[in-house]
Amino acid sequence: MDSQFPPQLLDDIESTAVIAVVTIANPATAPALADALLEGGINAMELTLRTPAALESLRAIKNSAPDMLVGAGTILTSDQLDQAIDAGAAFGVAPGLNPRIVQAAQSKNLPFAPGVATPSEVERAIELGCRELKFFPAESNGGLPYLSNIAAPFAHLGIRFIPLGGINADNMLTYLNHETVLAVGGSWIAPPKLIDEENWGEITSRAAAAQKTLGKTA
C-alpha cells in the first residue's frame, strides 16, 4: 500500500519523532512559540483548530519560521479542511475517522492522518487508502499494549501510527521504540497555559528535554 504522505514529509516526521501539539489563543504569540520549539530542537507541530486564532497563527508561523513543519489538527469539517490548506498546512490530522473528510483531503492532495481507536476503524481507514493513522486517545485506550494488539493484524500492510493523548516525557520513548509508531504527539511540551503566559524558556526547556531523551541535542 502506498503512503499518501510524500516520502520527504514522512522522513521529516519520523526524524522529528516528537510532534508538539499546540492550541493558540492569540496569534501574536505564534512566531515566538515556533522559535521556542525550534530552539529546543522540536521542528514539527500539530496546530489544533480549536480557537478562532488558529488559522491566523498557522499563517504567522509559516511566514516567520520556515523551518517549522506545521500541520493542522482537529480538522472536523470540509470548511476547516479548505481553510487549513489555504493557510499552508503541510498535513492534516483529525481525532476520529470521518470518511467524507478523508476523501476530501485526498481529493485536494493534503496528507491526512485520521484518528482511530479500534480494529474496525483501522480497517475502514485502510479501505479509504490511509496508511498513517493517529491513535487517539492513546493512554485512555490501553496505551502501547493495546496499540500493539490492534496493530498486529495490519503489520504486513505497513500501517504506521502517531499516538497522542496521555503521551509524556516518561512514556514517549516506550512508544517510539515500537516498530509501528511513526512519531508521537506531545501536548506536554507547550500546553496552553505556558503559551498564554509566554513562558518561552520553559517550552524550550521541555523541547530540549525531549530531544535529550531521544539522544539528540538541540
mmCIF file of the C-alpha atoms, coordinates in Angstrom:
data_MODEL
# 
_entry.id   MODEL 
# 
loop_
_atom_site.group_PDB 
_atom_site.id 
_atom_site.type_symbol 
_atom_site.label_atom_id 
_atom_site.label_alt_id 
_atom_site.label_comp_id 
_atom_site.label_asym_id 
_atom_site.label_entity_id 
_atom_site.label_seq_id 
_atom_site.pdbx_PDB_ins_code 
_atom_site.Cartn_x 
_atom_site.Cartn_y 
_atom_site.Cartn_z 
_atom_site.occupancy 
_atom_site.B_iso_or_equiv 
_atom_site.pdbx_formal_charge 
_atom_site.auth_seq_id 
_atom_site.auth_comp_id 
_atom_site.auth_asym_id 
_atom_site.auth_atom_id 
_atom_site.pdbx_PDB_model_num 
ATOM 1   C CA . MET A 1 1   ? 0.000   0.000  0.000  1.00 0.00 ? 1   MET A CA 1 
ATOM 2   C CA . ASP A 1 2   ? 1.412   3.372  -0.996 1.00 0.00 ? 2   ASP A CA 1 
ATOM 3   C CA . SER A 1 3   ? 1.516   6.175  1.550  1.00 0.00 ? 3   SER A CA 1 
ATOM 4   C CA . GLN A 1 4   ? -0.377  9.353  0.806  1.00 0.00 ? 4   GLN A CA 1 
ATOM 5   C CA . PHE A 1 5   ? 2.334   11.271 2.637  1.00 0.00 ? 5   PHE A CA 1 
ATOM 6   C CA . PRO A 1 6   ? 5.217   12.316 0.344  1.00 0.00 ? 6   PRO A CA 1 
ATOM 7   C CA . PRO A 1 7   ? 8.446   10.440 1.188  1.00 0.00 ? 7   PRO A CA 1 
ATOM 8   C CA . GLN A 1 8   ? 10.247  13.578 2.360  1.00 0.00 ? 8   GLN A CA 1 
ATOM 9   C CA . LEU A 1 9   ? 7.374   14.515 4.671  1.00 0.00 ? 9   LEU A CA 1 
ATOM 10  C CA . LEU A 1 10  ? 7.339   11.018 6.127  1.00 0.00 ? 10  LEU A CA 1 
ATOM 11  C CA . ASP A 1 11  ? 11.098  11.160 6.656  1.00 0.00 ? 11  ASP A CA 1 
ATOM 12  C CA . ASP A 1 12  ? 10.798  14.560 8.346  1.00 0.00 ? 12  ASP A CA 1 
ATOM 13  C CA . ILE A 1 13  ? 8.063   13.348 10.701 1.00 0.00 ? 13  ILE A CA 1 
ATOM 14  C CA . GLU A 1 14  ? 9.915   10.157 11.597 1.00 0.00 ? 14  GLU A CA 1 
ATOM 15  C CA . SER A 1 15  ? 13.149  12.065 12.126 1.00 0.00 ? 15  SER A CA 1 
ATOM 16  C CA . THR A 1 16  ? 11.406  14.610 14.351 1.00 0.00 ? 16  THR A CA 1 
ATOM 17  C CA . ALA A 1 17  ? 9.800   11.779 16.359 1.00 0.00 ? 17  ALA A CA 1 
ATOM 18  C CA . VAL A 1 18  ? 8.007   14.199 18.699 1.00 0.00 ? 18  VAL A CA 1 
ATOM 19  C CA . ILE A 1 19  ? 5.354   16.493 17.272 1.00 0.00 ? 19  ILE A CA 1 
ATOM 20  C CA . ALA A 1 20  ? 4.364   19.358 19.566 1.00 0.00 ? 20  ALA A CA 1 
ATOM 21  C CA . VAL A 1 21  ? 0.572   19.592 19.776 1.00 0.00 ? 21  VAL A CA 1 
ATOM 22  C CA . VAL A 1 22  ? -0.379  23.208 20.416 1.00 0.00 ? 22  VAL A CA 1 
ATOM 23  C CA . THR A 1 23  ? -3.516  25.296 20.884 1.00 0.00 ? 23  THR A CA 1 
ATOM 24  C CA . ILE A 1 24  ? -3.004  29.028 20.383 1.00 0.00 ? 24  ILE A CA 1 
ATOM 25  C CA . ALA A 1 25  ? -5.449  31.672 21.606 1.00 0.00 ? 25  ALA A CA 1 
ATOM 26  C CA . ASN A 1 26  ? -3.500  34.743 20.487 1.00 0.00 ? 26  ASN A CA 1 
ATOM 27  C CA . PRO A 1 27  ? -1.877  34.708 17.020 1.00 0.00 ? 27  PRO A CA 1 
ATOM 28  C CA . ALA A 1 28  ? 0.642   37.339 18.152 1.00 0.00 ? 28  ALA A CA 1 
ATOM 29  C CA . THR A 1 29  ? 2.309   34.625 20.246 1.00 0.00 ? 29  THR A CA 1 
ATOM 30  C CA . ALA A 1 30  ? 2.634   32.162 17.376 1.00 0.00 ? 30  ALA A CA 1 
ATOM 31  C CA . PRO A 1 31  ? 6.047   33.220 15.968 1.00 0.00 ? 31  PRO A CA 1 
ATOM 32  C CA . ALA A 1 32  ? 7.664   33.267 19.421 1.00 0.00 ? 32  ALA A CA 1 
ATOM 33  C CA . LEU A 1 33  ? 6.207   29.836 20.172 1.00 0.00 ? 33  LEU A CA 1 
ATOM 34  C CA . ALA A 1 34  ? 7.678   28.435 16.980 1.00 0.00 ? 34  ALA A CA 1 
ATOM 35  C CA . ASP A 1 35  ? 11.055  29.964 17.820 1.00 0.00 ? 35  ASP A CA 1 
ATOM 36  C CA . ALA A 1 36  ? 10.967  28.479 21.330 1.00 0.00 ? 36  ALA A CA 1 
ATOM 37  C CA . LEU A 1 37  ? 10.235  24.998 19.983 1.00 0.00 ? 37  LEU A CA 1 
ATOM 38  C CA . LEU A 1 38  ? 12.915  25.245 17.313 1.00 0.00 ? 38  LEU A CA 1 
ATOM 39  C CA . GLU A 1 39  ? 15.453  26.424 19.876 1.00 0.00 ? 39  GLU A CA 1 
ATOM 40  C CA . GLY A 1 40  ? 14.691  23.306 21.890 1.00 0.00 ? 40  GLY A CA 1 
ATOM 41  C CA . GLY A 1 41  ? 15.055  21.075 18.852 1.00 0.00 ? 41  GLY A CA 1 
ATOM 42  C CA . ILE A 1 42  ? 11.383  20.418 18.011 1.00 0.00 ? 42  ILE A CA 1 
ATOM 43  C CA . ASN A 1 43  ? 10.699  21.299 14.370 1.00 0.00 ? 43  ASN A CA 1 
ATOM 44  C CA . ALA A 1 44  ? 7.206   19.873 13.852 1.00 0.00 ? 44  ALA A CA 1 
ATOM 45  C CA . MET A 1 45  ? 3.869   20.821 15.329 1.00 0.00 ? 45  MET A CA 1 
ATOM 46  C CA . GLU A 1 46  ? 0.209   19.980 15.104 1.00 0.00 ? 46  GLU A CA 1 
ATOM 47  C CA . LEU A 1 47  ? -1.633  23.288 15.478 1.00 0.00 ? 47  LEU A CA 1 
ATOM 48  C CA . THR A 1 48  ? -5.165  22.447 16.574 1.00 0.00 ? 48  THR A CA 1 
ATOM 49  C CA . LEU A 1 49  ? -8.098  24.272 15.002 1.00 0.00 ? 49  LEU A CA 1 
ATOM 50  C CA . ARG A 1 50  ? -9.794  24.769 18.355 1.00 0.00 ? 50  ARG A CA 1 
ATOM 51  C CA . THR A 1 51  ? -9.618  28.557 18.619 1.00 0.00 ? 51  THR A CA 1 
ATOM 52  C CA . PRO A 1 52  ? -10.561 31.458 16.335 1.00 0.00 ? 52  PRO A CA 1 
ATOM 53  C CA . ALA A 1 53  ? -6.856  32.339 16.255 1.00 0.00 ? 53  ALA A CA 1 
ATOM 54  C CA . ALA A 1 54  ? -5.714  29.009 14.855 1.00 0.00 ? 54  ALA A CA 1 
ATOM 55  C CA . LEU A 1 55  ? -5.603  29.758 11.137 1.00 0.00 ? 55  LEU A CA 1 
ATOM 56  C CA . GLU A 1 56  ? -4.008  33.169 11.561 1.00 0.00 ? 56  GLU A CA 1 
ATOM 57  C CA . SER A 1 57  ? -1.471  31.547 13.873 1.00 0.00 ? 57  SER A CA 1 
ATOM 58  C CA . LEU A 1 58  ? -0.695  28.903 11.267 1.00 0.00 ? 58  LEU A CA 1 
ATOM 59  C CA . ARG A 1 59  ? -0.069  31.581 8.651  1.00 0.00 ? 59  ARG A CA 1 
ATOM 60  C CA . ALA A 1 60  ? 2.111   33.564 11.041 1.00 0.00 ? 60  ALA A CA 1 
ATOM 61  C CA . ILE A 1 61  ? 4.299   30.547 11.769 1.00 0.00 ? 61  ILE A CA 1 
ATOM 62  C CA . LYS A 1 62  ? 4.601   29.675 8.091  1.00 0.00 ? 62  LYS A CA 1 
ATOM 63  C CA . ASN A 1 63  ? 5.800   33.208 7.407  1.00 0.00 ? 63  ASN A CA 1 
ATOM 64  C CA . SER A 1 64  ? 8.121   33.636 10.369 1.00 0.00 ? 64  SER A CA 1 
ATOM 65  C CA . ALA A 1 65  ? 9.539   30.142 10.852 1.00 0.00 ? 65  ALA A CA 1 
ATOM 66  C CA . PRO A 1 66  ? 10.006  28.351 7.529  1.00 0.00 ? 66  PRO A CA 1 
ATOM 67  C CA . ASP A 1 67  ? 11.973  25.586 9.269  1.00 0.00 ? 67  ASP A CA 1 
ATOM 68  C CA . MET A 1 68  ? 8.912   24.578 11.293 1.00 0.00 ? 68  MET A CA 1 
ATOM 69  C CA . LEU A 1 69  ? 6.777   21.797 9.829  1.00 0.00 ? 69  LEU A CA 1 
ATOM 70  C CA . VAL A 1 70  ? 3.199   22.833 10.620 1.00 0.00 ? 70  VAL A CA 1 
ATOM 71  C CA . GLY A 1 71  ? 0.203   20.555 10.352 1.00 0.00 ? 71  GLY A CA 1 
ATOM 72  C CA . ALA A 1 72  ? -3.395  21.373 11.186 1.00 0.00 ? 72  ALA A CA 1 
ATOM 73  C CA . GLY A 1 73  ? -5.144  19.300 13.821 1.00 0.00 ? 73  GLY A CA 1 
ATOM 74  C CA . THR A 1 74  ? -8.746  18.784 14.851 1.00 0.00 ? 74  THR A CA 1 
ATOM 75  C CA . ILE A 1 75  ? -9.979  19.071 11.254 1.00 0.00 ? 75  ILE A CA 1 
ATOM 76  C CA . LEU A 1 76  ? -13.654 18.193 11.609 1.00 0.00 ? 76  LEU A CA 1 
ATOM 77  C CA . THR A 1 77  ? -15.363 19.852 8.619  1.00 0.00 ? 77  THR A CA 1 
ATOM 78  C CA . SER A 1 78  ? -14.822 20.435 4.919  1.00 0.00 ? 78  SER A CA 1 
ATOM 79  C CA . ASP A 1 79  ? -14.590 24.173 5.550  1.00 0.00 ? 79  ASP A CA 1 
ATOM 80  C CA . GLN A 1 80  ? -11.814 23.655 8.087  1.00 0.00 ? 80  GLN A CA 1 
ATOM 81  C CA . LEU A 1 81  ? -10.012 21.429 5.616  1.00 0.00 ? 81  LEU A CA 1 
ATOM 82  C CA . ASP A 1 82  ? -10.140 24.130 2.928  1.00 0.00 ? 82  ASP A CA 1 
ATOM 83  C CA . GLN A 1 83  ? -9.051  26.791 5.393  1.00 0.00 ? 83  GLN A CA 1 
ATOM 84  C CA . ALA A 1 84  ? -6.124  24.703 6.612  1.00 0.00 ? 84  ALA A CA 1 
ATOM 85  C CA . ILE A 1 85  ? -4.943  24.171 3.049  1.00 0.00 ? 85  ILE A CA 1 
ATOM 86  C CA . ASP A 1 86  ? -5.273  27.889 2.297  1.00 0.00 ? 86  ASP A CA 1 
ATOM 87  C CA . ALA A 1 87  ? -3.265  28.705 5.436  1.00 0.00 ? 87  ALA A CA 1 
ATOM 88  C CA . GLY A 1 88  ? -0.432  26.461 4.254  1.00 0.00 ? 88  GLY A CA 1 
ATOM 89  C CA . ALA A 1 89  ? -0.783  23.350 6.418  1.00 0.00 ? 89  ALA A CA 1 
ATOM 90  C CA . ALA A 1 90  ? 1.747   20.668 5.489  1.00 0.00 ? 90  ALA A CA 1 
ATOM 91  C CA . PHE A 1 91  ? -0.567  17.886 6.662  1.00 0.00 ? 91  PHE A CA 1 
ATOM 92  C CA . GLY A 1 92  ? -3.887  17.363 8.405  1.00 0.00 ? 92  GLY A CA 1 
ATOM 93  C CA . VAL A 1 93  ? -4.942  15.369 11.446 1.00 0.00 ? 93  VAL A CA 1 
ATOM 94  C CA . ALA A 1 94  ? -8.326  14.510 12.970 1.00 0.00 ? 94  ALA A CA 1 
ATOM 95  C CA . PRO A 1 95  ? -9.318  12.954 16.291 1.00 0.00 ? 95  PRO A CA 1 
ATOM 96  C CA . GLY A 1 96  ? -11.631 10.476 14.573 1.00 0.00 ? 96  GLY A CA 1 
ATOM 97  C CA . LEU A 1 97  ? -12.355 8.765  11.278 1.00 0.00 ? 97  LEU A CA 1 
ATOM 98  C CA . ASN A 1 98  ? -14.754 10.688 9.036  1.00 0.00 ? 98  ASN A CA 1 
ATOM 99  C CA . PRO A 1 99  ? -14.705 9.125  5.556  1.00 0.00 ? 99  PRO A CA 1 
ATOM 100 C CA . ARG A 1 100 ? -16.030 12.309 3.961  1.00 0.00 ? 100 ARG A CA 1 
ATOM 101 C CA . ILE A 1 101 ? -13.179 14.387 5.357  1.00 0.00 ? 101 ILE A CA 1 
ATOM 102 C CA . VAL A 1 102 ? -10.575 11.757 4.469  1.00 0.00 ? 102 VAL A CA 1 
ATOM 103 C CA . GLN A 1 103 ? -11.790 11.649 0.882  1.00 0.00 ? 103 GLN A CA 1 
ATOM 104 C CA . ALA A 1 104 ? -11.914 15.448 0.655  1.00 0.00 ? 104 ALA A CA 1 
ATOM 105 C CA . ALA A 1 105 ? -8.324  15.671 1.883  1.00 0.00 ? 105 ALA A CA 1 
ATOM 106 C CA . GLN A 1 106 ? -7.276  13.083 -0.688 1.00 0.00 ? 106 GLN A CA 1 
ATOM 107 C CA . SER A 1 107 ? -9.014  14.973 -3.493 1.00 0.00 ? 107 SER A CA 1 
ATOM 108 C CA . LYS A 1 108 ? -7.105  18.116 -2.501 1.00 0.00 ? 108 LYS A CA 1 
ATOM 109 C CA . ASN A 1 109 ? -3.750  16.344 -2.033 1.00 0.00 ? 109 ASN A CA 1 
ATOM 110 C CA . LEU A 1 110 ? -3.420  17.152 1.658  1.00 0.00 ? 110 LEU A CA 1 
ATOM 111 C CA . PRO A 1 111 ? -1.612  14.363 3.517  1.00 0.00 ? 111 PRO A CA 1 
ATOM 112 C CA . PHE A 1 112 ? -4.094  13.346 6.184  1.00 0.00 ? 112 PHE A CA 1 
ATOM 113 C CA . ALA A 1 113 ? -3.966  11.114 9.273  1.00 0.00 ? 113 ALA A CA 1 
ATOM 114 C CA . PRO A 1 114 ? -7.419  10.284 10.670 1.00 0.00 ? 114 PRO A CA 1 
ATOM 115 C CA . GLY A 1 115 ? -7.858  9.167  14.257 1.00 0.00 ? 115 GLY A CA 1 
ATOM 116 C CA . VAL A 1 116 ? -8.508  5.523  15.101 1.00 0.00 ? 116 VAL A CA 1 
ATOM 117 C CA . ALA A 1 117 ? -9.035  3.600  18.322 1.00 0.00 ? 117 ALA A CA 1 
ATOM 118 C CA . THR A 1 118 ? -10.381 0.187  17.245 1.00 0.00 ? 118 THR A CA 1 
ATOM 119 C CA . PRO A 1 119 ? -9.508  -2.544 14.739 1.00 0.00 ? 119 PRO A CA 1 
ATOM 120 C CA . SER A 1 120 ? -12.693 -1.739 12.808 1.00 0.00 ? 120 SER A CA 1 
ATOM 121 C CA . GLU A 1 121 ? -11.616 1.873  12.437 1.00 0.00 ? 121 GLU A CA 1 
ATOM 122 C CA . VAL A 1 122 ? -8.177  0.770  11.267 1.00 0.00 ? 122 VAL A CA 1 
ATOM 123 C CA . GLU A 1 123 ? -9.839  -1.451 8.653  1.00 0.00 ? 123 GLU A CA 1 
ATOM 124 C CA . ARG A 1 124 ? -12.049 1.387  7.479  1.00 0.00 ? 124 ARG A CA 1 
ATOM 125 C CA . ALA A 1 125 ? -9.064  3.730  7.225  1.00 0.00 ? 125 ALA A CA 1 
ATOM 126 C CA . ILE A 1 126 ? -7.170  1.157  5.179  1.00 0.00 ? 126 ILE A CA 1 
ATOM 127 C CA . GLU A 1 127 ? -10.166 0.764  2.881  1.00 0.00 ? 127 GLU A CA 1 
ATOM 128 C CA . LEU A 1 128 ? -10.090 4.529  2.358  1.00 0.00 ? 128 LEU A CA 1 
ATOM 129 C CA . GLY A 1 129 ? -6.433  4.331  1.350  1.00 0.00 ? 129 GLY A CA 1 
ATOM 130 C CA . CYS A 1 130 ? -4.851  5.658  4.544  1.00 0.00 ? 130 CYS A CA 1 
ATOM 131 C CA . ARG A 1 131 ? -1.536  4.337  5.774  1.00 0.00 ? 131 ARG A CA 1 
ATOM 132 C CA . GLU A 1 132 ? -0.624  6.837  8.522  1.00 0.00 ? 132 GLU A CA 1 
ATOM 133 C CA . LEU A 1 133 ? -3.107  6.904  11.398 1.00 0.00 ? 133 LEU A CA 1 
ATOM 134 C CA . LYS A 1 134 ? -3.480  8.861  14.606 1.00 0.00 ? 134 LYS A CA 1 
ATOM 135 C CA . PHE A 1 135 ? -4.021  6.564  17.615 1.00 0.00 ? 135 PHE A CA 1 
ATOM 136 C CA . PHE A 1 136 ? -6.193  8.655  19.930 1.00 0.00 ? 136 PHE A CA 1 
ATOM 137 C CA . PRO A 1 137 ? -6.612  8.890  22.852 1.00 0.00 ? 137 PRO A CA 1 
ATOM 138 C CA . ALA A 1 138 ? -3.640  6.622  23.348 1.00 0.00 ? 138 ALA A CA 1 
ATOM 139 C CA . GLU A 1 139 ? -3.316  6.100  27.080 1.00 0.00 ? 139 GLU A CA 1 
ATOM 140 C CA . SER A 1 140 ? -7.067  6.099  27.742 1.00 0.00 ? 140 SER A CA 1 
ATOM 141 C CA . ASN A 1 141 ? -7.422  3.288  25.212 1.00 0.00 ? 141 ASN A CA 1 
ATOM 142 C CA . GLY A 1 142 ? -4.908  0.997  26.858 1.00 0.00 ? 142 GLY A CA 1 
ATOM 143 C CA . GLY A 1 143 ? -1.652  2.564  25.771 1.00 0.00 ? 143 GLY A CA 1 
ATOM 144 C CA . LEU A 1 144 ? 1.073   0.712  23.950 1.00 0.00 ? 144 LEU A CA 1 
ATOM 145 C CA . PRO A 1 145 ? -0.063  -2.828 24.910 1.00 0.00 ? 145 PRO A CA 1 
ATOM 146 C CA . TYR A 1 146 ? -3.442  -2.170 23.296 1.00 0.00 ? 146 TYR A CA 1 
ATOM 147 C CA . LEU A 1 147 ? -1.886  -0.485 20.260 1.00 0.00 ? 147 LEU A CA 1 
ATOM 148 C CA . SER A 1 148 ? 0.433   -3.471 19.789 1.00 0.00 ? 148 SER A CA 1 
ATOM 149 C CA . ASN A 1 149 ? -2.562  -5.793 19.763 1.00 0.00 ? 149 ASN A CA 1 
ATOM 150 C CA . ILE A 1 150 ? -4.673  -3.847 17.280 1.00 0.00 ? 150 ILE A CA 1 
ATOM 151 C CA . ALA A 1 151 ? -1.674  -3.118 15.038 1.00 0.00 ? 151 ALA A CA 1 
ATOM 152 C CA . ALA A 1 152 ? -0.550  -6.735 14.735 1.00 0.00 ? 152 ALA A CA 1 
ATOM 153 C CA . PRO A 1 153 ? -3.136  -7.893 12.146 1.00 0.00 ? 153 PRO A CA 1 
ATOM 154 C CA . PHE A 1 154 ? -2.193  -4.994 9.883  1.00 0.00 ? 154 PHE A CA 1 
ATOM 155 C CA . ALA A 1 155 ? 1.591   -5.062 10.274 1.00 0.00 ? 155 ALA A CA 1 
ATOM 156 C CA . HIS A 1 156 ? 2.115   -6.652 6.849  1.00 0.00 ? 156 HIS A CA 1 
ATOM 157 C CA . LEU A 1 157 ? 0.461   -3.595 5.260  1.00 0.00 ? 157 LEU A CA 1 
ATOM 158 C CA . GLY A 1 158 ? 3.000   -1.178 6.690  1.00 0.00 ? 158 GLY A CA 1 
ATOM 159 C CA . ILE A 1 159 ? 0.477   0.830  8.700  1.00 0.00 ? 159 ILE A CA 1 
ATOM 160 C CA . ARG A 1 160 ? 2.134   3.445  10.943 1.00 0.00 ? 160 ARG A CA 1 
ATOM 161 C CA . PHE A 1 161 ? 0.630   5.164  13.955 1.00 0.00 ? 161 PHE A CA 1 
ATOM 162 C CA . ILE A 1 162 ? 1.052   8.548  15.605 1.00 0.00 ? 162 ILE A CA 1 
ATOM 163 C CA . PRO A 1 163 ? -0.148  8.076  19.204 1.00 0.00 ? 163 PRO A CA 1 
ATOM 164 C CA . LEU A 1 164 ? -1.493  11.099 21.021 1.00 0.00 ? 164 LEU A CA 1 
ATOM 165 C CA . GLY A 1 165 ? -3.291  11.534 24.321 1.00 0.00 ? 165 GLY A CA 1 
ATOM 166 C CA . GLY A 1 166 ? -1.502  10.895 27.595 1.00 0.00 ? 166 GLY A CA 1 
ATOM 167 C CA . ILE A 1 167 ? 1.934   10.815 25.969 1.00 0.00 ? 167 ILE A CA 1 
ATOM 168 C CA . ASN A 1 168 ? 4.551   12.493 28.128 1.00 0.00 ? 168 ASN A CA 1 
ATOM 169 C CA . ALA A 1 169 ? 8.256   12.716 28.817 1.00 0.00 ? 169 ALA A CA 1 
ATOM 170 C CA . ASP A 1 170 ? 8.180   9.495  30.826 1.00 0.00 ? 170 ASP A CA 1 
ATOM 171 C CA . ASN A 1 171 ? 6.475   7.206  28.306 1.00 0.00 ? 171 ASN A CA 1 
ATOM 172 C CA . MET A 1 172 ? 7.289   8.733  24.914 1.00 0.00 ? 172 MET A CA 1 
ATOM 173 C CA . LEU A 1 173 ? 10.353  6.573  24.316 1.00 0.00 ? 173 LEU A CA 1 
ATOM 174 C CA . THR A 1 174 ? 8.419   3.376  25.032 1.00 0.00 ? 174 THR A CA 1 
ATOM 175 C CA . TYR A 1 175 ? 6.011   4.281  22.238 1.00 0.00 ? 175 TYR A CA 1 
ATOM 176 C CA . LEU A 1 176 ? 8.728   5.403  19.840 1.00 0.00 ? 176 LEU A CA 1 
ATOM 177 C CA . ASN A 1 177 ? 10.614  2.144  20.242 1.00 0.00 ? 177 ASN A CA 1 
ATOM 178 C CA . HIS A 1 178 ? 7.644   0.232  18.834 1.00 0.00 ? 178 HIS A CA 1 
ATOM 179 C CA . GLU A 1 179 ? 8.022   -0.623 15.159 1.00 0.00 ? 179 GLU A CA 1 
ATOM 180 C CA . THR A 1 180 ? 4.539   0.601  14.181 1.00 0.00 ? 180 THR A CA 1 
ATOM 181 C CA . VAL A 1 181 ? 4.974   4.082  15.701 1.00 0.00 ? 181 VAL A CA 1 
ATOM 182 C CA . LEU A 1 182 ? 5.993   6.790  13.246 1.00 0.00 ? 182 LEU A CA 1 
ATOM 183 C CA . ALA A 1 183 ? 6.099   9.618  15.806 1.00 0.00 ? 183 ALA A CA 1 
ATOM 184 C CA . VAL A 1 184 ? 4.253   10.721 18.932 1.00 0.00 ? 184 VAL A CA 1 
ATOM 185 C CA . GLY A 1 185 ? 2.179   13.811 19.552 1.00 0.00 ? 185 GLY A CA 1 
ATOM 186 C CA . GLY A 1 186 ? 3.013   15.717 22.695 1.00 0.00 ? 186 GLY A CA 1 
ATOM 187 C CA . SER A 1 187 ? 0.826   18.400 24.266 1.00 0.00 ? 187 SER A CA 1 
ATOM 188 C CA . TRP A 1 188 ? 3.012   18.466 27.397 1.00 0.00 ? 188 TRP A CA 1 
ATOM 189 C CA . ILE A 1 189 ? 5.762   20.384 25.604 1.00 0.00 ? 189 ILE A CA 1 
ATOM 190 C CA . ALA A 1 190 ? 3.787   23.588 25.018 1.00 0.00 ? 190 ALA A CA 1 
ATOM 191 C CA . PRO A 1 191 ? 0.473   23.452 26.912 1.00 0.00 ? 191 PRO A CA 1 
ATOM 192 C CA . PRO A 1 192 ? -1.921  26.408 26.550 1.00 0.00 ? 192 PRO A CA 1 
ATOM 193 C CA . LYS A 1 193 ? -1.007  27.794 29.975 1.00 0.00 ? 193 LYS A CA 1 
ATOM 194 C CA . LEU A 1 194 ? 2.659   28.182 29.072 1.00 0.00 ? 194 LEU A CA 1 
ATOM 195 C CA . ILE A 1 195 ? 1.760   29.696 25.701 1.00 0.00 ? 195 ILE A CA 1 
ATOM 196 C CA . ASP A 1 196 ? -0.666  32.185 27.281 1.00 0.00 ? 196 ASP A CA 1 
ATOM 197 C CA . GLU A 1 197 ? 1.981   33.128 29.846 1.00 0.00 ? 197 GLU A CA 1 
ATOM 198 C CA . GLU A 1 198 ? 4.551   33.449 27.033 1.00 0.00 ? 198 GLU A CA 1 
ATOM 199 C CA . ASN A 1 199 ? 6.879   31.252 29.045 1.00 0.00 ? 199 ASN A CA 1 
ATOM 200 C CA . TRP A 1 200 ? 9.139   30.521 26.114 1.00 0.00 ? 200 TRP A CA 1 
ATOM 201 C CA . GLY A 1 201 ? 12.039  29.448 28.292 1.00 0.00 ? 201 GLY A CA 1 
ATOM 202 C CA . GLU A 1 202 ? 10.063  26.603 29.842 1.00 0.00 ? 202 GLU A CA 1 
ATOM 203 C CA . ILE A 1 203 ? 8.770   25.496 26.432 1.00 0.00 ? 203 ILE A CA 1 
ATOM 204 C CA . THR A 1 204 ? 12.315  25.458 25.064 1.00 0.00 ? 204 THR A CA 1 
ATOM 205 C CA . SER A 1 205 ? 13.436  23.514 28.129 1.00 0.00 ? 205 SER A CA 1 
ATOM 206 C CA . ARG A 1 206 ? 10.715  20.887 27.645 1.00 0.00 ? 206 ARG A CA 1 
ATOM 207 C CA . ALA A 1 207 ? 11.516  20.562 23.955 1.00 0.00 ? 207 ALA A CA 1 
ATOM 208 C CA . ALA A 1 208 ? 15.216  20.171 24.725 1.00 0.00 ? 208 ALA A CA 1 
ATOM 209 C CA . ALA A 1 209 ? 14.457  17.562 27.377 1.00 0.00 ? 209 ALA A CA 1 
ATOM 210 C CA . ALA A 1 210 ? 12.517  15.547 24.799 1.00 0.00 ? 210 ALA A CA 1 
ATOM 211 C CA . GLN A 1 211 ? 15.471  15.744 22.448 1.00 0.00 ? 211 GLN A CA 1 
ATOM 212 C CA . LYS A 1 212 ? 17.793  14.580 25.218 1.00 0.00 ? 212 LYS A CA 1 
ATOM 213 C CA . THR A 1 213 ? 15.514  11.595 25.835 1.00 0.00 ? 213 THR A CA 1 
ATOM 214 C CA . LEU A 1 214 ? 15.740  10.788 22.150 1.00 0.00 ? 214 LEU A CA 1 
ATOM 215 C CA . GLY A 1 215 ? 19.529  11.006 22.330 1.00 0.00 ? 215 GLY A CA 1 
ATOM 216 C CA . LYS A 1 216 ? 19.604  14.211 20.329 1.00 0.00 ? 216 LYS A CA 1 
ATOM 217 C CA . THR A 1 217 ? 20.759  17.722 21.139 1.00 0.00 ? 217 THR A CA 1 
ATOM 218 C CA . ALA A 1 218 ? 19.042  20.948 20.127 1.00 0.00 ? 218 ALA A CA 1 
# 
